[in-house]
Amino acid sequence: MPTLPLGIDSERVVRELWSLAEISDCPDPPPAVTRVVFTETDRRARALLGGWLRDAGLEVRVDPIGNTFARWEGSDPGLAAILTGSHIDAIPHSGMYDGTVGVLGGLEAIRALRRAGIRPRRSIELVVFTSEEPTRFAVGCTGSRALAGLLDPLALRGLRDEAGDDYDVVRTRAGYQGGLETIALGPDRYSAFVELHIEQGPELESTGVDIGVVTAIAAPATYVITVEGEGGHAGAVLMPKRHDALCAAADMVTMVESIAKSSPSPDLVATVGQLQVHPGAINSIPNRVRMTLDIRDIDGAIRDAVVTRIEQSIAEISRLRGVKTTVDCLHADPPATCDPGIVDAIEEACEAAGKSSTRMISRAYHDALFMARLAPVSMIFIPCRGGISHRPDEFSTPDQIAAGIEVLARVLACQSMAD
């Protein structure tokens, strides 16, 4: 990898991170952030960022659902471009680094390369993905899924928020126009996608390593489980006669944990994150429970085999408890293996920048998971304090951010010169 005299303006990036954090619907002040897709707050943040992109001399394009692309034209525009980026939407009461480091870091990487006098052969693009978080429509990464052709117009229109408005209505109300059928990208548009992100885990900080080089991205399978029993007066129905939906659901929750712990894969995780109990009265036996199951691994076959075991156990619990249960799959995404060439390039960039690195997997999923359908991918992780994310105390130091940006810039420079 060539030696590049790169200067990263981490102070500017931190100022920009704080400026975005101040655009928030969270009742608490920054660094607490709430920024939900297609809200007025989301639009204000996008407008601010759009100004920074244009100030950097980039050509900005916005697709019909708000995916935003900022292009630095290369000397050979006929070649497939290099892509980097992430997202700026934030779940309620979260932090200011998740996603935004990848967007603002990508912008600063391009600025640093331009300051260094680099002229890329391949064009370099920065993308701001729409709706990485599942906050509004209960499906994560809708922007990158649509770009990869995994959410066609009919599927997008079928997504609804809590108010009952579908995706098409909400995005049009937010000012995004154009046919949904034009969103999906062709497979030859990009030669590589590299995403910079905070680790959202403790490994880098605990080992003192500067950079995580991602070799695989775990993918979730998400299910909604509905348990239907028999309600009744809490004082009048004796215990032998009960078919309590919540008791059955409780058995299922502990069963999920037990099966996940017994998996042969150390990377498999399973979570029941939501329980909705009906009627929810203190003196009424629950007659219906709706709960969610998130299960993920970097090995799709192992994950799916565990799902089968869980479904079989749910059926047995239902039989023993005398309840009726339905299991609906919202989505079951395949894991992604990162491109060995890009992984090697990130390690070479770390060495050139004087940063230590380690190979690791991403247990959280990101837009890179779906961009892997379109181009070779990998991710660059930087440490975050205590491994904390999705909380206001999420934090990476300016030096850690600068290190990640420098490595990203070197990778972009190298990839942009490749044949």
XYZ file of C-alpha atoms in Angstrom:
419
model
C 0.000 0.000 0.000
C 1.442 3.418 -0.953
C 2.588 5.830 1.726
C 0.124 8.699 1.962
C 0.692 11.901 3.944
C -2.818 11.909 5.403
C -4.050 14.412 7.950
C -7.372 13.589 9.596
C -9.265 16.546 11.063
C -10.832 14.690 13.985
C -11.829 17.941 15.705
C -13.993 18.848 12.738
C -15.576 15.384 12.699
C -16.395 15.608 16.422
C -17.972 19.044 15.891
C -20.078 17.595 13.106
C -21.081 14.630 15.290
C -22.294 17.038 17.969
C -24.097 19.214 15.413
C -26.050 16.185 14.202
C -26.717 15.060 17.789
C -28.358 18.397 18.501
C -30.967 17.590 15.835
C -32.968 15.149 17.903
C -36.429 14.383 19.265
C -35.014 13.021 22.512
C -36.280 14.945 25.582
C -32.790 14.684 27.086
C -29.951 16.811 25.697
C -27.112 15.409 23.554
C -25.423 12.988 23.562
C -28.889 11.395 23.939
C -30.341 11.150 20.430
C -33.675 10.176 18.887
C -33.899 10.531 15.117
C -36.526 8.411 13.384
C -36.675 8.087 9.613
C -38.943 10.421 7.612
C -39.690 12.708 10.577
C -39.091 16.441 10.368
C -36.058 15.911 12.609
C -34.654 13.357 10.164
C -35.151 15.799 7.303
C -33.357 18.592 9.177
C -30.379 16.331 9.877
C -30.246 15.273 6.231
C -30.356 18.901 5.102
C -27.424 19.807 7.354
C -25.423 16.832 6.132
C -26.297 17.596 2.527
C -24.725 21.030 2.916
C -21.498 19.468 4.197
C -21.438 17.042 1.266
C -21.798 19.830 -1.262
C -19.237 21.969 0.563
C -16.787 19.092 0.029
C -17.327 19.406 -3.719
C -19.306 16.182 -4.056
C -22.148 15.594 -6.487
C -25.231 14.636 -4.456
C -28.047 12.356 -5.619
C -31.077 11.300 -3.550
C -33.167 8.295 -4.549
C -36.969 7.988 -4.112
C -36.750 6.732 -0.506
C -33.981 9.063 0.648
C -30.843 6.971 0.147
C -28.291 9.719 -0.464
C -25.176 9.324 -2.621
C -22.318 11.838 -2.760
C -19.857 11.200 -5.599
C -16.222 12.172 -6.075
C -15.658 11.620 -9.765
C -12.616 9.541 -10.674
C -10.391 9.885 -13.687
C -12.092 6.883 -15.328
C -15.834 7.339 -14.646
C -16.625 4.253 -16.715
C -15.245 1.991 -13.996
C -17.399 0.729 -11.145
C -17.109 3.062 -8.168
C -15.934 2.398 -4.601
C -18.659 2.912 -1.986
C -18.489 3.742 1.705
C -21.022 5.078 4.203
C -23.576 4.155 6.858
C -26.700 5.728 8.400
C -27.715 8.694 10.572
C -31.110 7.563 11.888
C -31.119 6.706 15.598
C -33.403 4.636 17.803
C -35.131 6.458 20.697
C -32.791 7.585 23.495
C -29.652 6.254 21.859
C -26.174 7.656 21.217
C -24.447 9.883 18.687
C -21.844 7.512 17.182
C -23.775 4.513 15.808
C -23.883 4.933 12.028
C -22.907 8.603 12.063
C -19.209 7.790 12.510
C -19.359 5.832 9.262
C -21.050 8.682 7.402
C -18.976 11.572 8.744
C -15.873 9.393 8.758
C -16.424 8.599 5.095
C -16.822 12.295 4.343
C -13.620 13.179 6.197
C -11.758 10.332 4.476
C -12.668 11.857 1.110
C -11.693 15.348 2.305
C -8.355 13.995 3.585
C -7.592 12.290 0.277
C -8.396 15.466 -1.617
C -6.173 17.508 0.705
C -3.378 14.995 0.046
C -3.689 15.593 -3.693
C -4.991 12.113 -4.494
C -6.905 11.708 -7.757
C -8.773 8.404 -7.748
C -9.060 6.350 -10.885
C -12.363 4.853 -9.796
C -14.987 7.249 -8.499
C -15.538 7.179 -4.732
C -19.083 7.518 -3.411
C -20.396 8.101 0.084
C -23.863 6.734 0.860
C -26.246 7.677 3.649
C -28.652 4.768 3.937
C -32.289 5.357 4.771
C -33.722 3.679 7.853
C -31.008 1.296 9.034
C -32.812 1.088 12.369
C -36.124 -0.814 12.519
C -37.737 1.841 14.736
C -40.555 3.027 12.492
C -41.389 0.075 10.256
C -40.127 -2.893 12.351
C -37.712 -3.910 9.569
C -34.100 -2.775 9.681
C -31.992 -1.623 6.740
C -34.924 -0.822 4.472
C -32.711 1.484 2.373
C -29.948 -1.039 1.701
C -32.440 -3.902 1.349
C -34.230 -1.946 -1.369
C -30.959 -1.068 -3.106
C -30.055 -4.768 -3.152
C -33.459 -5.671 -4.600
C -34.563 -7.489 -1.449
C -37.526 -5.159 -0.881
C -39.440 -4.622 -4.102
C -42.070 -1.858 -4.439
C -44.886 -4.147 -3.279
C -42.926 -5.201 -0.171
C -42.018 -1.592 0.628
C -45.635 -0.479 0.353
C -46.600 -3.305 2.669
C -44.531 -1.870 5.538
C -46.591 0.184 7.996
C -45.747 2.326 10.998
C -47.658 2.405 14.285
C -50.040 5.013 12.886
C -51.017 2.600 10.115
C -49.400 4.628 7.333
C -47.544 2.636 4.718
C -43.956 3.276 3.626
C -44.964 4.916 0.365
C -47.312 7.391 2.064
C -44.757 8.285 4.740
C -41.825 8.797 2.372
C -43.970 10.927 0.019
C -45.153 13.037 2.944
C -41.493 13.576 3.849
C -40.829 14.967 0.385
C -39.295 11.994 -1.423
C -40.627 11.473 -4.930
C -40.068 9.047 -7.756
C -40.943 5.495 -8.641
C -40.094 2.799 -6.122
C -39.191 0.490 -8.995
C -36.107 2.650 -9.735
C -34.376 2.097 -6.374
C -32.673 -1.289 -6.871
C -29.104 -1.065 -8.171
C -27.417 -3.295 -10.713
C -24.708 -5.730 -9.581
C -21.928 -3.926 -11.479
C -22.457 -0.449 -10.035
C -19.795 -0.791 -7.302
C -16.538 -2.727 -7.130
C -16.387 -2.647 -3.310
C -18.241 -1.408 -0.238
C -16.381 -0.634 2.998
C -18.291 0.518 6.092
C -16.672 2.227 9.082
C -18.520 1.630 12.358
C -18.119 1.546 16.105
C -17.706 -2.023 17.302
C -20.807 -2.056 19.561
C -18.983 -4.644 21.639
C -16.114 -4.786 24.157
C -13.460 -6.835 22.359
C -11.296 -4.059 20.913
C -11.255 -1.995 24.092
C -10.532 -4.994 26.313
C -7.596 -6.119 24.170
C -6.218 -2.666 23.406
C -6.388 -3.237 19.636
C -6.962 -0.185 17.440
C -8.969 -1.610 14.549
C -11.278 -4.563 14.034
C -11.209 -6.055 10.533
C -14.564 -7.716 9.908
C -14.505 -11.091 8.188
C -18.192 -12.059 8.483
C -21.494 -10.460 9.436
C -24.097 -12.411 11.374
C -27.639 -12.185 10.082
C -30.873 -12.281 12.040
C -33.934 -14.387 11.592
C -36.862 -12.560 13.174
C -40.137 -14.163 14.225
C -43.410 -13.123 15.819
C -44.884 -15.808 18.091
C -48.535 -15.547 19.110
C -49.818 -17.699 21.961
C -53.581 -18.017 22.432
C -54.971 -19.520 25.643
C -58.125 -19.041 27.681
C -58.786 -15.970 29.788
C -60.905 -15.725 32.867
C -61.275 -14.250 36.334
C -58.039 -14.559 38.328
C -59.980 -15.669 41.394
C -62.589 -17.911 39.833
C -60.626 -20.262 37.560
C -58.767 -22.908 39.546
C -55.197 -23.812 38.624
C -55.863 -27.296 37.118
C -58.354 -25.755 34.666
C -56.148 -22.970 33.387
C -54.672 -22.498 29.919
C -52.685 -19.368 30.715
C -51.098 -17.888 27.587
C -48.460 -16.021 29.591
C -47.347 -19.118 31.500
C -46.954 -20.943 28.196
C -45.042 -17.996 26.747
C -42.782 -17.945 29.818
C -41.918 -21.593 29.224
C -41.070 -20.713 25.626
C -38.793 -17.824 26.649
C -36.700 -20.003 28.945
C -36.703 -22.763 26.327
C -35.251 -20.337 23.738
C -32.455 -19.420 26.137
C -31.693 -23.069 26.911
C -31.550 -24.142 23.263
C -29.371 -21.160 22.312
C -26.909 -21.951 25.107
C -26.657 -25.567 23.938
C -25.876 -24.606 20.332
C -22.581 -25.946 18.932
C -21.819 -22.436 17.633
C -20.326 -19.916 20.086
C -21.610 -17.138 17.837
C -25.301 -18.041 17.994
C -27.496 -15.710 20.047
C -31.260 -15.711 20.568
C -33.371 -12.998 22.174
C -37.023 -12.604 23.067
C -37.210 -8.822 23.140
C -40.919 -8.046 23.295
C -43.880 -9.474 25.201
C -47.355 -8.033 24.750
C -49.910 -9.508 27.151
C -53.669 -9.317 26.634
C -55.809 -8.144 28.353
C -53.082 -6.977 30.737
C -55.282 -6.647 33.831
C -54.033 -7.527 37.300
C -57.018 -9.793 38.025
C -57.449 -11.410 34.625
C -55.791 -14.558 33.275
C -53.854 -13.706 30.100
C -55.560 -15.142 27.041
C -53.105 -13.948 24.387
C -49.407 -13.134 24.246
C -47.462 -11.780 21.315
C -43.687 -12.038 21.528
C -40.716 -11.583 19.227
C -37.713 -13.801 18.623
C -34.406 -12.570 17.183
C -31.897 -15.330 16.430
C -28.622 -14.865 14.590
C -25.310 -16.484 13.696
C -22.638 -16.194 11.007
C -23.473 -19.800 10.065
C -26.888 -19.814 8.424
C -27.292 -23.593 8.572
C -26.666 -23.716 12.320
C -29.034 -20.806 12.909
C -31.797 -22.419 10.881
C -31.329 -25.767 12.623
C -31.727 -24.035 15.991
C -34.887 -22.347 14.715
C -36.271 -25.785 13.819
C -35.539 -27.061 17.347
C -37.244 -23.997 18.843
C -40.338 -24.486 16.665
C -40.556 -28.144 17.704
C -40.279 -27.181 21.373
C -42.933 -24.479 20.959
C -45.292 -27.107 19.538
C -44.639 -29.420 22.496
C -45.132 -26.661 25.088
C -48.367 -25.671 23.362
C -49.618 -29.242 23.521
C -48.774 -29.636 27.203
C -50.252 -26.246 28.127
C -53.377 -26.608 26.016
C -52.781 -23.407 24.035
C -52.636 -22.565 20.345
C -49.460 -21.014 18.958
C -48.543 -19.510 15.600
C -45.003 -18.677 14.508
C -44.619 -16.097 11.730
C -41.249 -15.345 10.111
C -40.738 -11.629 9.396
C -37.425 -12.230 7.647
C -34.520 -14.673 7.677
C -31.502 -13.010 6.119
C -28.435 -14.989 5.056
C -25.146 -14.107 6.775
C -22.394 -12.449 4.746
C -18.755 -13.447 4.352
C -16.479 -10.488 3.757
C -14.248 -10.324 0.706
C -10.724 -11.651 1.440
C -9.129 -9.036 -0.793
C -10.771 -6.153 1.057
C -9.956 -7.755 4.415
C -6.301 -7.909 3.341
C -6.448 -4.290 2.150
C -7.778 -3.120 5.527
C -4.973 -4.967 7.333
C -2.390 -3.418 5.006
C -3.921 0.014 5.636
C -3.654 -0.558 9.395
C 0.009 -1.441 9.023
C 0.672 1.623 6.869
C -1.110 3.827 9.426
C 0.777 2.266 12.344
C -2.414 0.844 13.893
C -2.845 -2.593 15.426
C -5.645 -4.769 14.085
C -7.455 -8.040 14.646
C -9.861 -10.043 12.561
C -13.337 -10.363 14.035
C -16.950 -11.019 13.152
C -19.835 -8.578 13.433
C -22.600 -10.008 15.591
C -24.713 -6.911 15.016
C -25.918 -6.607 11.449
C -25.386 -3.530 9.315
C -26.162 -2.206 5.854
C -22.999 -3.989 4.681
C -24.888 -7.267 5.111
C -27.230 -6.343 2.279
C -24.688 -4.491 0.148
C -22.843 -7.830 -0.007
C -25.527 -8.800 -2.543
C -24.205 -6.081 -4.851
C -20.444 -5.924 -4.299
C -17.533 -7.342 -2.275
C -17.698 -5.901 1.255
C -15.941 -5.611 4.579
C -16.168 -3.384 7.640
C -13.729 -1.394 9.776
C -14.519 -1.370 13.494
C -13.212 1.122 16.027
C -13.483 0.647 19.810
C -16.363 2.042 21.817
C -16.156 2.587 25.550
C -17.359 -0.439 27.505
C -18.748 -1.967 24.332
C -21.826 0.221 24.897
C -24.135 1.180 22.044
C -27.761 2.238 21.555
C -27.427 4.295 24.742
C -26.586 7.963 25.340
C -23.236 6.986 26.941
C -22.076 5.375 23.694
C -18.611 6.865 23.081
C -15.447 6.659 20.988
C -12.502 9.001 21.489
C -11.406 11.476 18.807
C -8.172 9.508 18.394
C -10.084 6.258 17.857
C -12.320 7.945 15.310
C -9.302 9.459 13.540
C -7.605 6.062 13.377
C -10.645 4.496 11.761
C -10.948 7.328 9.253
C -7.278 7.110 8.297
C -7.537 3.363 7.701
C -10.715 3.877 5.669
C -9.070 6.615 3.590
C -6.094 4.394 2.801
C -8.404 1.528 1.778
C -10.467 3.832 -0.441
C -7.312 5.175 -2.078
C -5.982 1.672 -2.714
C -9.269 0.302 -4.017
C -9.857 3.318 -6.222
C -6.622 2.641 -8.116
C -7.328 -1.062 -8.635
C -8.099 -2.499 -12.063
